[in-house]
Coordinates of C-alpha atoms in Angstrom, one line a residue:
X93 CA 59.0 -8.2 -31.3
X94 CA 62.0 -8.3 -28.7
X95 CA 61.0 -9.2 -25.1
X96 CA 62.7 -6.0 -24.0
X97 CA 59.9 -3.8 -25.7
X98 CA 57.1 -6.2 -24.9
X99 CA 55.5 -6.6 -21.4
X100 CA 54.1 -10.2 -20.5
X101 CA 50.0 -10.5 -20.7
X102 CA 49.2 -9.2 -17.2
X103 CA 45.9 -8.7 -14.9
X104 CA 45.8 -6.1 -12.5
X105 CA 43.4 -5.7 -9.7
X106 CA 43.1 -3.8 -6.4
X107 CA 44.8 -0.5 -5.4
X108 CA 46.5 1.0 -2.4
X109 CA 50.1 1.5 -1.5
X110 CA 52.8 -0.5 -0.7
X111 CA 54.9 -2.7 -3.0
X112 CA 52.1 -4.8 -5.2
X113 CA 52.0 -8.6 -4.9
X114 CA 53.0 -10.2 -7.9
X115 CA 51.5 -13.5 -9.4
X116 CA 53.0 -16.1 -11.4
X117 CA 51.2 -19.6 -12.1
X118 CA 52.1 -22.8 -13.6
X119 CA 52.7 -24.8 -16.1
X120 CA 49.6 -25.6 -18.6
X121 CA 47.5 -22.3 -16.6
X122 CA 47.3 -18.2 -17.0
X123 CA 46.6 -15.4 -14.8
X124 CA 43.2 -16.3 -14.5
X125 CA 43.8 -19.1 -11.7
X126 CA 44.6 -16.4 -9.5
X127 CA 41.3 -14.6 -10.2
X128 CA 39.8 -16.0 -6.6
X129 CA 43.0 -14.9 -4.7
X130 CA 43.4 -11.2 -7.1
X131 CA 39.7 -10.6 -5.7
X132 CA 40.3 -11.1 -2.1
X133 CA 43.6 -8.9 -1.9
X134 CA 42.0 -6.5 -3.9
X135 CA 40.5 -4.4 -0.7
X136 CA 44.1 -4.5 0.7
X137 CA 46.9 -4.6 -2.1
X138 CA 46.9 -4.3 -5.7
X139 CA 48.3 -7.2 -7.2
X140 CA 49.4 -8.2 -10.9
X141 CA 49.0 -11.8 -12.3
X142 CA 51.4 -12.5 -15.4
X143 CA 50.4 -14.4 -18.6
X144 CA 53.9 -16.7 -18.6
X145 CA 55.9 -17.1 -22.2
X146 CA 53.9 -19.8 -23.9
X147 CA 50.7 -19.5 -22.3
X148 CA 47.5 -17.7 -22.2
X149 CA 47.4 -14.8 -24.4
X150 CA 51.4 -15.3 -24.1
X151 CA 51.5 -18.4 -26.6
X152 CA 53.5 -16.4 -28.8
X153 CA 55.8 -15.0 -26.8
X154 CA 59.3 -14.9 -28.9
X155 CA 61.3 -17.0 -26.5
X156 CA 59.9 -20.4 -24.6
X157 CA 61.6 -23.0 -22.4
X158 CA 63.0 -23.3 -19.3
X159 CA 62.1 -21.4 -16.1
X160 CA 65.3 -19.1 -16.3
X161 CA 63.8 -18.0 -19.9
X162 CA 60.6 -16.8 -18.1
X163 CA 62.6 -15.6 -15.0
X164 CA 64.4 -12.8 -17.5
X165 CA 60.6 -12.2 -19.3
X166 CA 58.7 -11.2 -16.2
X167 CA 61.7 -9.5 -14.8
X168 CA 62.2 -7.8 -18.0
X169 CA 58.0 -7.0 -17.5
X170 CA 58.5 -5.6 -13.9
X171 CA 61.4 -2.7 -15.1
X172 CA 58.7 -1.7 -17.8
X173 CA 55.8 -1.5 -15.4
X174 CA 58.8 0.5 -12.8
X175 CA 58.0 -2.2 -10.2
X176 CA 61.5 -1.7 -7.9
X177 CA 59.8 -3.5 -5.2
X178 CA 57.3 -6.4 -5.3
X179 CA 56.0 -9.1 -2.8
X180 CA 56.6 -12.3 -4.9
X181 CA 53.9 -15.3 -5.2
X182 CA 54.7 -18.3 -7.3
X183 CA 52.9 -21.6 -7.7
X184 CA 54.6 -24.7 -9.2
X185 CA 56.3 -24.0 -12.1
X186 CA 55.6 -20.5 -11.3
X187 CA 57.1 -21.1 -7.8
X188 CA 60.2 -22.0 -9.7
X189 CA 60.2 -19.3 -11.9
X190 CA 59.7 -16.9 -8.7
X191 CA 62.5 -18.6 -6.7
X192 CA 65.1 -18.1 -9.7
X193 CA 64.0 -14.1 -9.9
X194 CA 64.3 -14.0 -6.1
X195 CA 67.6 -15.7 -6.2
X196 CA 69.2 -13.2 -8.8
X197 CA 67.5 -9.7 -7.5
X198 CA 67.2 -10.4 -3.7
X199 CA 66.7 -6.3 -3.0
X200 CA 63.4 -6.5 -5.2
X201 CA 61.6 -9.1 -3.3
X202 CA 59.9 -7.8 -0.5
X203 CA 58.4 -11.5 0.7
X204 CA 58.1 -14.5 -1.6
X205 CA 55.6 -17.3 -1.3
X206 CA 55.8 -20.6 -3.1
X207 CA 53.0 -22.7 -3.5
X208 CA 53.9 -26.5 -4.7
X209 CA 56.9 -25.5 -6.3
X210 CA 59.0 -26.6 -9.4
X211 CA 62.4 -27.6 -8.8
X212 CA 62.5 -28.4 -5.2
X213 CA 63.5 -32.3 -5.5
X214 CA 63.6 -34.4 -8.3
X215 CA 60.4 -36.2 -8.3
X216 CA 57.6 -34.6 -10.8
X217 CA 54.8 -36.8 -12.7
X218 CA 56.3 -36.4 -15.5
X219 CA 53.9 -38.4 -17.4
X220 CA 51.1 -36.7 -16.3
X221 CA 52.5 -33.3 -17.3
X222 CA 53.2 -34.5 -21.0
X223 CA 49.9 -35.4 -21.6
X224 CA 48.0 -33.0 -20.3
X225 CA 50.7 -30.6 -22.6
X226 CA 49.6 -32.7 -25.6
X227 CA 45.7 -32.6 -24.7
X228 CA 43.2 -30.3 -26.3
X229 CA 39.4 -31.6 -26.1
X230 CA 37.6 -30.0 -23.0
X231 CA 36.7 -34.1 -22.0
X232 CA 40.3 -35.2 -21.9
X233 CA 41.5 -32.4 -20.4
X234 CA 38.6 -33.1 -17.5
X235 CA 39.8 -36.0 -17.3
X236 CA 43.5 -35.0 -16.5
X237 CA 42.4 -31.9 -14.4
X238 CA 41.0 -34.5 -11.5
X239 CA 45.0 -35.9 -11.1
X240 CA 45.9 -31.9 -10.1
X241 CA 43.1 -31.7 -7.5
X242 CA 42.6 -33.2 -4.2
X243 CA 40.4 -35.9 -4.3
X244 CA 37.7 -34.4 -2.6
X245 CA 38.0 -31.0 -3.9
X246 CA 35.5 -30.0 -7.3
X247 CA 37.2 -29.3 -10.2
X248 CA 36.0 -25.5 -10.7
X249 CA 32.5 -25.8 -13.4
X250 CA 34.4 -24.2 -16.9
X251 CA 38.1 -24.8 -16.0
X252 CA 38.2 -27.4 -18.2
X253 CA 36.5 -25.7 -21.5
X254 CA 38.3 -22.5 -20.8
X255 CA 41.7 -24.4 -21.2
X256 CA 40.3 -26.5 -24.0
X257 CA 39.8 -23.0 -26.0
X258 CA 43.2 -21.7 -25.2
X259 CA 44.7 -25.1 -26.5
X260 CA 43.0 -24.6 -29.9
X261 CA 45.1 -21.3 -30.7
X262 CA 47.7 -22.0 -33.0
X263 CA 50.5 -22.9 -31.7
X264 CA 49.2 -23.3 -28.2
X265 CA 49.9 -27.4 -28.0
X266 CA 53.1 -26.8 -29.1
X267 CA 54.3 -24.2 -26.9
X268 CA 53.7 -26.2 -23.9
X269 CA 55.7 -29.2 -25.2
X270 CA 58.4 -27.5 -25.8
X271 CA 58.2 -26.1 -22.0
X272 CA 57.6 -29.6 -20.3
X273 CA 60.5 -30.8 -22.5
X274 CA 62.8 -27.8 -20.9
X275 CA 61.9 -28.2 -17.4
X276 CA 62.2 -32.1 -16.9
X277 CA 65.1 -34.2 -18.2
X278 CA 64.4 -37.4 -18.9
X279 CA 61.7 -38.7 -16.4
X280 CA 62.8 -36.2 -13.6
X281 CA 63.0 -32.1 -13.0
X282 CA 65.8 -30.1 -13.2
X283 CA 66.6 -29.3 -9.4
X284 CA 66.5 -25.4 -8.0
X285 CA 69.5 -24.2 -5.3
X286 CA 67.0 -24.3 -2.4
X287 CA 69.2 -23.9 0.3
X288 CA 70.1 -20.8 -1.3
X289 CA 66.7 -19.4 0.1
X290 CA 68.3 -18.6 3.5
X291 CA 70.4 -16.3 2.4
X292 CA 67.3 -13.9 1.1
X293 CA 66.4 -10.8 3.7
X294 CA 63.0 -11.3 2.7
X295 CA 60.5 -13.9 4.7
X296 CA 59.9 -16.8 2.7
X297 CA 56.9 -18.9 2.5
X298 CA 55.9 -22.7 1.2
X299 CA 53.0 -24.0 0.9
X300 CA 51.5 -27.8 0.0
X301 CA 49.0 -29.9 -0.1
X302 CA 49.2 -33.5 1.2
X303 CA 47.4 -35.1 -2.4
X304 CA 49.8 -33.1 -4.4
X305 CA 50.4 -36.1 -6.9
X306 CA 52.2 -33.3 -9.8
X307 CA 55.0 -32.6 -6.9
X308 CA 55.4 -35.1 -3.6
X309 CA 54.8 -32.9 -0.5
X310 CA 57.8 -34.7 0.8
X311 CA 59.8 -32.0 -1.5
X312 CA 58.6 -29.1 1.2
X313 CA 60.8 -31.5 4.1
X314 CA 64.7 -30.5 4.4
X315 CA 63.9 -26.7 3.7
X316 CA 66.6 -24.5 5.5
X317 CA 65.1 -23.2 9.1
X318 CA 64.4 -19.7 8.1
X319 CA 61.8 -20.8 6.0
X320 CA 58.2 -21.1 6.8
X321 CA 56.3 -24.5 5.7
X322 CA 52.7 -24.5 5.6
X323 CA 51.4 -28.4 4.8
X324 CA 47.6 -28.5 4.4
X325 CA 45.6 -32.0 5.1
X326 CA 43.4 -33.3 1.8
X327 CA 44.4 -30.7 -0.6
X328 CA 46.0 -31.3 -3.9
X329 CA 48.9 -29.5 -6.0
X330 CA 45.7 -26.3 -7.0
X331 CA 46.1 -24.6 -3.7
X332 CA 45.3 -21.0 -4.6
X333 CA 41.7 -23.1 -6.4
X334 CA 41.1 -25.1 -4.2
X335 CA 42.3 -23.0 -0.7
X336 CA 41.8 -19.2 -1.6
X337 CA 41.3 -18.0 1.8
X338 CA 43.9 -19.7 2.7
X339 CA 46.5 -19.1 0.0
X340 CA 45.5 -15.2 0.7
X341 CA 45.7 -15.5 4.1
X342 CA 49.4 -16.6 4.2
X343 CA 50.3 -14.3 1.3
X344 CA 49.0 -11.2 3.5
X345 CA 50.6 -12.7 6.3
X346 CA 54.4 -12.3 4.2
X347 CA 53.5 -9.4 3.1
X348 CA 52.9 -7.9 6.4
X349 CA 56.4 -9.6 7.9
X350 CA 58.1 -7.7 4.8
X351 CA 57.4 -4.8 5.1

């Protein structure tokens, strides 16, 4: 089915007025790891958590690669749903993917907020991300979640069998291979115009952890002046799992200064 006629996965929650907040996650997840931020906006905003091409109940979506593939799918999803305004939230490859939508349709963004995102430097564990692409038993996986957490965090109790299930659907492995081998070339990421984020009228927002060990934190340093930087102490690269209050706090917070 063309991507034109078909609208990305999607989870909605909340109501109210006001432009929604939008929700894109990253690479390997699905709208589900935004199910602890979804519930705590939902007395205040609705908000919408994409499926991405290649994952979740996405795994077959017609065209998967690069972040500029997925940029054009969720856009494409937003003119269906007759979303002309959104606040934008994006974590790592996700973040990516929201910075590149931002970038192109600046009048749709109302705020955008990045968590640990792709393409701001060219530093990614690159090895790391290939095998937990390859990985489909529930104890290897476990054992590649604890490198996305902070080391004192708990890895939530079923994230690791509920990923395990998605990577037995056919085609599921494979899907994300071919994404990890679009978005890094070689042993590094392809980069993202940052500095181009000054010129947006909307506030921006980034947010990292200091164990981030997917993405250096260091990548958050050099951002132009406009742009807030929030850096939180003994928290890993699963901000929005491991610091919901937080993440929601800050997302409320640019969506308030957007509007």
């Amino acid at each position: 089915m063309d991507t034109k006629t078909r609208i990305l996965p999607h989870v909605v929650k909340g109501e109210g007025a006001g432009a929604p907040v939008v929700l894109l996650h990253g690479f390997g997840g699905d709208a589900l790891s935004w199910s602890n931020v979804q519930t705590a906006l939902a007395g205040k905003r609705r908000s919408i958590a994409f499926d991405l091409p290649g994952h979740g109940s996405a795994v077959d979506w017609p065209e998967i690669g690069h972040a500029g593939l997925a940029a054009k799918a969720v856009s494409a999803g937003l003119d269906a749903l007759g979303l002309e305004r959104i606040h934008l939230v994006g974590h790592s490859m996700g973040g990516a993917i929201a910075t590149l939508i931002a970038l192109r349709a600046g009048d749709r963004i109302a705020s955008l907020t990045l968590l640990a995102p792709g393409g701001f430097g060219f530093e990614i564990n690159h090895r790391l991300l290939r095998r937990y692409a390859a990985a489909r038993e529930e104890a290897d996986i476990q054992i590649l979640l604890e490198q996305f957490f902070g080391w004192e965090c708990p890895i939530p109790r079923k994230l690791a069998a509920h990923i395990a299930k998605d990577r037995n659907s056919p085609g599921a492995t494979e899907a994300l291979q071919t994404i990890v081998d679009a978005i890094i070339d070689g042993d590094v990421q392809k980069v993202l115009p940052r500095e181009k984020l000054a010129e947006l009228e909307c506030p921006v927002k980034v947010v990292w952890g200091t164990q981030d060990r997917v993405l250096p934190t260091r990548q958050s340093h050099g951002l132009p002046g406009v742009v807030a930087t929030h850096i939180f102490e003994r928290v890993g690269h699963m901000l929005q799992l491991e610091i919901p209050r937080e993440v929601t706090k800050l997302i409320l917070e640019n969506v308030a200064a957007g509007e």
